[in-house]
CSV table of C-alpha atoms in Angstrom, one decimal:
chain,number,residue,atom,x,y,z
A,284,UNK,CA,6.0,-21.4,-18.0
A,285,UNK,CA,5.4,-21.1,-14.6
A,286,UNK,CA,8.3,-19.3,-14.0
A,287,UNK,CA,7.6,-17.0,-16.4
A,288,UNK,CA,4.5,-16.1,-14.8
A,289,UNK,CA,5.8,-15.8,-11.6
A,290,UNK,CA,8.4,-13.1,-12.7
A,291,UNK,CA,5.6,-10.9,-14.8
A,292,UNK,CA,3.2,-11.5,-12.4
A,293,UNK,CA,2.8,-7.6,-12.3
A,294,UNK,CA,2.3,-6.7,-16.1
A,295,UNK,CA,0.4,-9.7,-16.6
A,296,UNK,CA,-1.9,-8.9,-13.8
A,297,UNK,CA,-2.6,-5.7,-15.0
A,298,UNK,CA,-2.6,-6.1,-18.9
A,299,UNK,CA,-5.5,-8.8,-18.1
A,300,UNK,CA,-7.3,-6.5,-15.8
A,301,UNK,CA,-7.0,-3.7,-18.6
A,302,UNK,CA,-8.2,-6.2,-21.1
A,303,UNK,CA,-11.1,-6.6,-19.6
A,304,UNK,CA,-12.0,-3.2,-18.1
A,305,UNK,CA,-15.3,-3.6,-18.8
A,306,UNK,CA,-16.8,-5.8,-16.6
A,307,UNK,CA,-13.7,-5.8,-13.8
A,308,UNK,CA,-16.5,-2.8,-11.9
A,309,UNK,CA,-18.9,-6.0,-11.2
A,310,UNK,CA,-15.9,-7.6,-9.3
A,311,UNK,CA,-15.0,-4.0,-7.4
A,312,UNK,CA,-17.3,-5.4,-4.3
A,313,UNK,CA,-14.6,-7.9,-3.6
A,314,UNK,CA,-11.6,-6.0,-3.4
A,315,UNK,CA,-12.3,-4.8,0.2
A,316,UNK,CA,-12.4,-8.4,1.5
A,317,UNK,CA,-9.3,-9.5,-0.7
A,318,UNK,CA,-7.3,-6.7,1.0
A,319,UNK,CA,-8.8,-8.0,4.5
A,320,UNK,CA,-7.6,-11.5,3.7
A,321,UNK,CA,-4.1,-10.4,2.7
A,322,UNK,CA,-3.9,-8.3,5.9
A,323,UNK,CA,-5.1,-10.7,8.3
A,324,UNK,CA,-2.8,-13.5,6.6
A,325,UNK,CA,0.4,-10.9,7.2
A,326,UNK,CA,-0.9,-10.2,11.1
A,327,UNK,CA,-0.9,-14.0,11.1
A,328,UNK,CA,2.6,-14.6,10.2
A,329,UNK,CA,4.0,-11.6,12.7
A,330,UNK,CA,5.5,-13.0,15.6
A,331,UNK,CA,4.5,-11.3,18.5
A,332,UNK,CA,8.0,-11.1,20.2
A,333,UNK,CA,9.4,-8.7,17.0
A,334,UNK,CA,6.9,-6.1,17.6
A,335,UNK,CA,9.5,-3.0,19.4
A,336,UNK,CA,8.3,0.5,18.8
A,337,UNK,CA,11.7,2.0,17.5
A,338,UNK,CA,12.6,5.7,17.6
A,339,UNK,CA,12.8,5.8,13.7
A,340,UNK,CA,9.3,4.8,13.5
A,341,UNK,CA,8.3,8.2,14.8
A,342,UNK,CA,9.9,10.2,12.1
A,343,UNK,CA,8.6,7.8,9.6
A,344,UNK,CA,4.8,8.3,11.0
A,345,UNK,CA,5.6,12.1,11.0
A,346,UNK,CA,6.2,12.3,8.0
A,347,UNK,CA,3.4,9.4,6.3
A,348,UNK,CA,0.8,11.1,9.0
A,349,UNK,CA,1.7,14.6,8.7
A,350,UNK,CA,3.8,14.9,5.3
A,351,UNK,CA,0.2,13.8,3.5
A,352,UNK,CA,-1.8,16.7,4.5
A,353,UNK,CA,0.8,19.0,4.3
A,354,UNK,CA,1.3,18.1,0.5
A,355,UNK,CA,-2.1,18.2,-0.3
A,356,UNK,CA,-2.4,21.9,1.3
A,357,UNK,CA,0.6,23.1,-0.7
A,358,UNK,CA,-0.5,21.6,-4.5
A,359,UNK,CA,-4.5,22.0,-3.5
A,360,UNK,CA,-4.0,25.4,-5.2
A,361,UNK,CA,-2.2,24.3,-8.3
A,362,UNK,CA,-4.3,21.6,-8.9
A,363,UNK,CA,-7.0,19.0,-6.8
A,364,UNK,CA,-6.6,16.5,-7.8
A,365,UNK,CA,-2.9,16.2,-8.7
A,366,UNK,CA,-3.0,17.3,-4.8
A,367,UNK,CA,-5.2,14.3,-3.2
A,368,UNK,CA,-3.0,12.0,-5.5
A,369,UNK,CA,0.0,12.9,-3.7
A,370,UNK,CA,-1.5,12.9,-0.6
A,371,UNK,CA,-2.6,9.5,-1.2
A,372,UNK,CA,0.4,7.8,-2.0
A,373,UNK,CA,2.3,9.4,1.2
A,374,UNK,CA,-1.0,8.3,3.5
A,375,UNK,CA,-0.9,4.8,2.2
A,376,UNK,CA,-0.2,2.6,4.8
A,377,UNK,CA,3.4,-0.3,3.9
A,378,UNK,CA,3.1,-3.1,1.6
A,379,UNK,CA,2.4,-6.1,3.8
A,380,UNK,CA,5.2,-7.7,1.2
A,381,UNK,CA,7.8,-4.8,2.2
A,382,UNK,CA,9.2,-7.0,4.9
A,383,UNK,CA,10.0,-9.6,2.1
A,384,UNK,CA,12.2,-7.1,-0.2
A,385,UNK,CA,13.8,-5.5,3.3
A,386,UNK,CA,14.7,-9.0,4.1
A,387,UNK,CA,16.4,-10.0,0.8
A,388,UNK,CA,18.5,-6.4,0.5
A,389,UNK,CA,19.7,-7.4,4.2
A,390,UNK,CA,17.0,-5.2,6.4
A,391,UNK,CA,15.8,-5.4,10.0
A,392,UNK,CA,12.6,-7.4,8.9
A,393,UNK,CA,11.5,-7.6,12.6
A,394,UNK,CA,12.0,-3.0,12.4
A,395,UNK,CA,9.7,-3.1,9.0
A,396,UNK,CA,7.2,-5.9,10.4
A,397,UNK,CA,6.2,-3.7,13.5
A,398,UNK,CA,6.4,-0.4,11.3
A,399,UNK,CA,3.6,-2.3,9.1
A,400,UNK,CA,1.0,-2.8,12.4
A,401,UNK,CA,1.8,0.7,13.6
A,402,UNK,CA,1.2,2.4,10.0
A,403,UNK,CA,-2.3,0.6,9.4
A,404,UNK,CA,-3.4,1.4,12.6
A,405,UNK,CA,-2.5,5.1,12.3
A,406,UNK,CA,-3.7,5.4,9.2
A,407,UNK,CA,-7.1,3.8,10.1
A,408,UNK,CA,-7.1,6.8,12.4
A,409,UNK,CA,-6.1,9.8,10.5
A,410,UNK,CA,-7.5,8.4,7.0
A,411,UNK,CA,-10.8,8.9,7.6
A,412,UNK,CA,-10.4,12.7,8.9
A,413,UNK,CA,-8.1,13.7,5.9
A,414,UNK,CA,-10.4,12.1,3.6
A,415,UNK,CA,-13.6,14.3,5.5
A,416,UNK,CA,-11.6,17.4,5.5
A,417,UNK,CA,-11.2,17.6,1.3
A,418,UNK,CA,-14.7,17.4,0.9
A,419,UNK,CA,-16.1,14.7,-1.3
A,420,UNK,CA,-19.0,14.4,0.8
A,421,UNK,CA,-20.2,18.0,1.2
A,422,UNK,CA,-23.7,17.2,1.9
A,423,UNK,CA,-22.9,15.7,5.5
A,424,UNK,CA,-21.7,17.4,8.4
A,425,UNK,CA,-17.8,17.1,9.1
A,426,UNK,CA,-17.9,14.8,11.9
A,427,UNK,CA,-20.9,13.1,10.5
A,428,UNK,CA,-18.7,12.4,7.0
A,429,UNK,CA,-15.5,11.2,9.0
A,430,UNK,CA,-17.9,8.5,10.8
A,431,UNK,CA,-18.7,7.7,7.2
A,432,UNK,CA,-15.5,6.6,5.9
A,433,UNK,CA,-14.0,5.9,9.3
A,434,UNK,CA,-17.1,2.6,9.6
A,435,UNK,CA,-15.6,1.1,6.6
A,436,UNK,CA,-11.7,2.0,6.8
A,437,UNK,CA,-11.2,0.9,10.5
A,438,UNK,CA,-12.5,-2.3,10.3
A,439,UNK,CA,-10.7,-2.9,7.3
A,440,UNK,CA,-7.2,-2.1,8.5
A,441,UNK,CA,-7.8,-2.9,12.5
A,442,UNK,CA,-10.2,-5.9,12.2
A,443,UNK,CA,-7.7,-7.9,11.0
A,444,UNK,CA,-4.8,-8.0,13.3
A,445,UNK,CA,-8.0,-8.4,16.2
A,446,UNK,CA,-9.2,-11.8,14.2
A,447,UNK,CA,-5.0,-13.1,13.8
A,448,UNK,CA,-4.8,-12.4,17.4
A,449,UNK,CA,-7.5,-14.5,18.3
A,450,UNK,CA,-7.2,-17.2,16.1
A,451,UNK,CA,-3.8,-17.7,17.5
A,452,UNK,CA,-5.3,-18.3,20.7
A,453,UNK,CA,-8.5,-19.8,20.4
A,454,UNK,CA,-8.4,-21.2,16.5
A,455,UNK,CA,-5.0,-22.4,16.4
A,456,UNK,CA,-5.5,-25.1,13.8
A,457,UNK,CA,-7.3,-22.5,11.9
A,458,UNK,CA,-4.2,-20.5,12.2
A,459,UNK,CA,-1.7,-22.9,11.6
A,460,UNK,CA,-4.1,-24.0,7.7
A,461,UNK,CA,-3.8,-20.5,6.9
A,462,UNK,CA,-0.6,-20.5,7.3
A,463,UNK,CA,0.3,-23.6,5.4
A,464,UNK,CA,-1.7,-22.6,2.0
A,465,UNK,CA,1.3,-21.8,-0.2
A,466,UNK,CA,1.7,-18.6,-1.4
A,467,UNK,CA,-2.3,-17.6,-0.5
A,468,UNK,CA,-1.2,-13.7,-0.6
A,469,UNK,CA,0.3,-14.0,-3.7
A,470,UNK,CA,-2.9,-14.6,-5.5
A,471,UNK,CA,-4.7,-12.8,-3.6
A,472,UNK,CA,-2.6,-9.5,-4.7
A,473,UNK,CA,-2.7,-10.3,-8.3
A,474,UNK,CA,-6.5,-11.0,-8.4
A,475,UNK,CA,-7.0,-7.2,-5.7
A,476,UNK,CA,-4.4,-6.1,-8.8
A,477,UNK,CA,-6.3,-7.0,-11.5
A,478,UNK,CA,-9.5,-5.6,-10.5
A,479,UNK,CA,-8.5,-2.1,-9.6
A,480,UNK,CA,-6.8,-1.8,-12.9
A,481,UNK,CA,-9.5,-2.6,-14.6
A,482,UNK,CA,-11.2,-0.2,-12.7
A,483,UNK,CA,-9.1,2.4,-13.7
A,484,UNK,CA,-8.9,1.9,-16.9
A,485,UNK,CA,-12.5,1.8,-17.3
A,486,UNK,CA,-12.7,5.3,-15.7
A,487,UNK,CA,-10.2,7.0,-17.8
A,488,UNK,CA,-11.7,5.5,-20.5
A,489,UNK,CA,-15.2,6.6,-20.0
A,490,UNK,CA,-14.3,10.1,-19.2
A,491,UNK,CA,-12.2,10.4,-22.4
A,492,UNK,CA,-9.1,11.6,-24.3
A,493,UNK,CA,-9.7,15.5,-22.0
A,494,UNK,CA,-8.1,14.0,-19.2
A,495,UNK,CA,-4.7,12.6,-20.6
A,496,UNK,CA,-2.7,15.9,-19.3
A,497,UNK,CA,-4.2,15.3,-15.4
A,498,UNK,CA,-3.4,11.7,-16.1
A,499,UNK,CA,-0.2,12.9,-16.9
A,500,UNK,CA,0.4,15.3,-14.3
A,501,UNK,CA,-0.3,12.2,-11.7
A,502,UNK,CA,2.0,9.7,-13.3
A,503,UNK,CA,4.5,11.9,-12.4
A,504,UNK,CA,3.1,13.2,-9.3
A,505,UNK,CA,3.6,9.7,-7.8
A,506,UNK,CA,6.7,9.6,-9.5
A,507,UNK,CA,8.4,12.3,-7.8
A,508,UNK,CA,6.6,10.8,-4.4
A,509,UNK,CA,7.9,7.8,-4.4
A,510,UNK,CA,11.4,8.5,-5.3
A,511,UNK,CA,11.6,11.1,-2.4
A,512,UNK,CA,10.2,8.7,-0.2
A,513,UNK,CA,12.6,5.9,-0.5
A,514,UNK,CA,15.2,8.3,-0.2
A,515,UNK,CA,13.1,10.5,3.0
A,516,UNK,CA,13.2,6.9,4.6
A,517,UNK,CA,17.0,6.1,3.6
A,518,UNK,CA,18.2,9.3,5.3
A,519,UNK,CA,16.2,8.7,8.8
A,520,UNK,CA,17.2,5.1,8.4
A,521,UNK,CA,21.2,6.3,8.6
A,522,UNK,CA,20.8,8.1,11.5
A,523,UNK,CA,19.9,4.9,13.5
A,524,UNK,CA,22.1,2.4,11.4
A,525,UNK,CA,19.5,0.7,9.3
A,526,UNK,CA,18.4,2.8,5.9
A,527,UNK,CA,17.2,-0.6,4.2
A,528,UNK,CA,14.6,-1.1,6.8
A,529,UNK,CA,13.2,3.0,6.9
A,530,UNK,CA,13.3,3.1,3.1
A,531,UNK,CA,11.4,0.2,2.7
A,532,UNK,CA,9.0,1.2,5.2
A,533,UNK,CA,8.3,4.9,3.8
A,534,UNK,CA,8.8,4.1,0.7
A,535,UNK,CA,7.2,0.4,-0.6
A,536,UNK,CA,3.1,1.4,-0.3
A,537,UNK,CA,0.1,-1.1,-0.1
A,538,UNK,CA,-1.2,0.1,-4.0
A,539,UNK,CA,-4.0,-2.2,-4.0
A,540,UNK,CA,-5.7,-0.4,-0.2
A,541,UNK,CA,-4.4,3.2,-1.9
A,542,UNK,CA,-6.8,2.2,-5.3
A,543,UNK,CA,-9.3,1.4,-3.0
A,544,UNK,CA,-9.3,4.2,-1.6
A,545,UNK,CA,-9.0,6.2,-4.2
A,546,UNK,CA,-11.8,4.7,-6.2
A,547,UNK,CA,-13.9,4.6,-2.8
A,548,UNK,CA,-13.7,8.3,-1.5
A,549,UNK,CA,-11.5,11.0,-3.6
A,550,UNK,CA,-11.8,12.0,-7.5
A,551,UNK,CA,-12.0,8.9,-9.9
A,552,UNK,CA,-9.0,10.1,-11.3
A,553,UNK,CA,-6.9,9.9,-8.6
A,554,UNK,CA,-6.1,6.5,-8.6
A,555,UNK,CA,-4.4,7.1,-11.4
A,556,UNK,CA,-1.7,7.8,-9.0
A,557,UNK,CA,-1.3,4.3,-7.0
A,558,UNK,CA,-1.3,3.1,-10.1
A,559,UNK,CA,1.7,4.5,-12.0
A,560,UNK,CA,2.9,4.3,-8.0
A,561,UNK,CA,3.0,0.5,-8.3
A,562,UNK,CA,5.6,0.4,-11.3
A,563,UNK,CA,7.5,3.2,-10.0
A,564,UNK,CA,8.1,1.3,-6.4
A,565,UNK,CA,8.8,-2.4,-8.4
A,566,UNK,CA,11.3,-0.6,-10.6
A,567,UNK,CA,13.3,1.2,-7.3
A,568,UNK,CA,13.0,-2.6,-5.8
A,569,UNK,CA,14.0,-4.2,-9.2
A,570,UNK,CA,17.3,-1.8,-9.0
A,571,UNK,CA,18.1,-2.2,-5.4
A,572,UNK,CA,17.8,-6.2,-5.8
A,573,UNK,CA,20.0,-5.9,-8.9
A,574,UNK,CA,22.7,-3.9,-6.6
A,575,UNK,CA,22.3,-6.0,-3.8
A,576,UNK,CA,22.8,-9.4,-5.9
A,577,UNK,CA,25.8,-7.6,-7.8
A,578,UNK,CA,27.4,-6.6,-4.9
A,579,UNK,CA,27.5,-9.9,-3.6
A,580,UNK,CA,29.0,-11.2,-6.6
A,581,UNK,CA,31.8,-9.2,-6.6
A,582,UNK,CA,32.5,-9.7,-2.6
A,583,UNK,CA,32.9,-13.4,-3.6
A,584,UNK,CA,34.8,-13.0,-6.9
């Protein structure tokens, strides 16, 4: 049974936070602070001495940074919010699990743990400007509206690496129990996953059937994203010998922060997008663990 669990731990997660839609919005205030805890238990586990800036972290910045406001000025005509759900799923910052898959398909993990510091902290830059520039909050001045989101995004994503850096040298006990709680991230993403489904599911719900085409149009939005981004982060990978690691790193987002945001500062509908994103990045990892394990197989038949 356990097993079981274990294995559907994403459909399960989010069938139960659809199921219950309706009251999952009194448990949205606690999905900021589950994504703090998940983040500071990752920055805890990083070893210090693994942290190299590498050339292909550039290009992959570039085009994460960049890429995301690019996209959104060049589908902002066709459509909004189809355009701030693409940007979205290429600002999001890596899956703090991503060094986990990249290990088991035969990565650099040490490449894709240091890509995952240097992504939240650029993001916790650029986020808050990108999000200013679309608009949502006409009524304030530009800077004024950056300072806005920037007050709650950069502590989020930067607060957390400065508390695992000092509890490693001041609390190290504290450390060391956090540490030694099994699997504490792992519940901690499926209660975060829970909750923002529901969350979604309550919004498309309430704002009826009119909106199944933009819902849709965003399923396969983040479709197309994330497929181009695996392979984006695959071809810059080549050039310096390691396409696992880039891949992985472009490609495998942290959904739960994207919902977040989405539900926190663009259209309601958008997070529509990190959603469908979710199942589209576990079926690429699904595949590519498939390969790797049949691959394997073979070698030692």
């Amino acid at each position: 049974m356990l097993k079981f669990i274990k294995e559907w731990t994403l459909p399960l997660a989010m069938t139960a936070g659809a199921l219950t839609h309706t009251w999952m919005g009194r448990l949205s205030f606690l999905t900021p602070y589950l994504i703090f805890l998940m983040l500071l238990i990752t920055f805890c586990k990083m070893s210090w001495k693994d942290i190299r800036f590498h050339r292909a972290h550039i290009w992959l910045l570039l085009i994460q940074l960049a890429g995301s406001a690019l996209i959104y000025m060049l589908l902002r005509p066709l459509d909004e919010v189809a355009a701030q759900g693409a940007m979205l799923c290429v600002l999001a910052p890596t899956a703090t699990a991503a060094a986990v898959i990249t290990g088991m398909l035969g990565g650099n993990v040490g490449f894709l743990t240091a890509y995952v510091l240097f992504c939240n902290v650029a993001v916790a830059m650029v986020a808050p400007v990108e999000f200013a520039m679309i608009g949502q909050h006409e009524d304030l001045p530009f800077l004024l509206s950056v300072w806005y989101i920037c007050r709650k995004v950069f502590p989020l994503l930067i607060l957390p690496l400065l508390v695992a850096f000092g509890l490693r040298l001041w609390a190290p006990k504290v450390h060391r129990t956090l540490l030694n709680i099994p699997k504490l991230t792992f519940y901690l993403w499926t209660i975060a996953l829970a909750i923002v489904t529901g969350i979604t599911v309550h919004d498309m719900l309430n704002r009826g059937t009119a909106n199944l085409q933009t819902a849709l149009g965003l399923a396969v939005v983040s479709l197309v994203i994330c497929c181009l981004q695996f392979l984006t982060g695959r071809c810059i990978g080549r050039r310096y010998g390691d396409p696992i690691s880039s891949g992985q790193g472009l490609g495998q987002k942290n959904t739960i922060l994207a919902l977040w945001m989405a539900q926190t500062y663009l259209h309601p509908l958008v997070s529509i997008a990190p959603a469908t994103y979710i199942l589209w990045q576990n079926i690429i990892n699904s595949y590519q663990l498939w390969r790797r394990n049949k691959q394997k197989t073979e070698k030692e038949t």
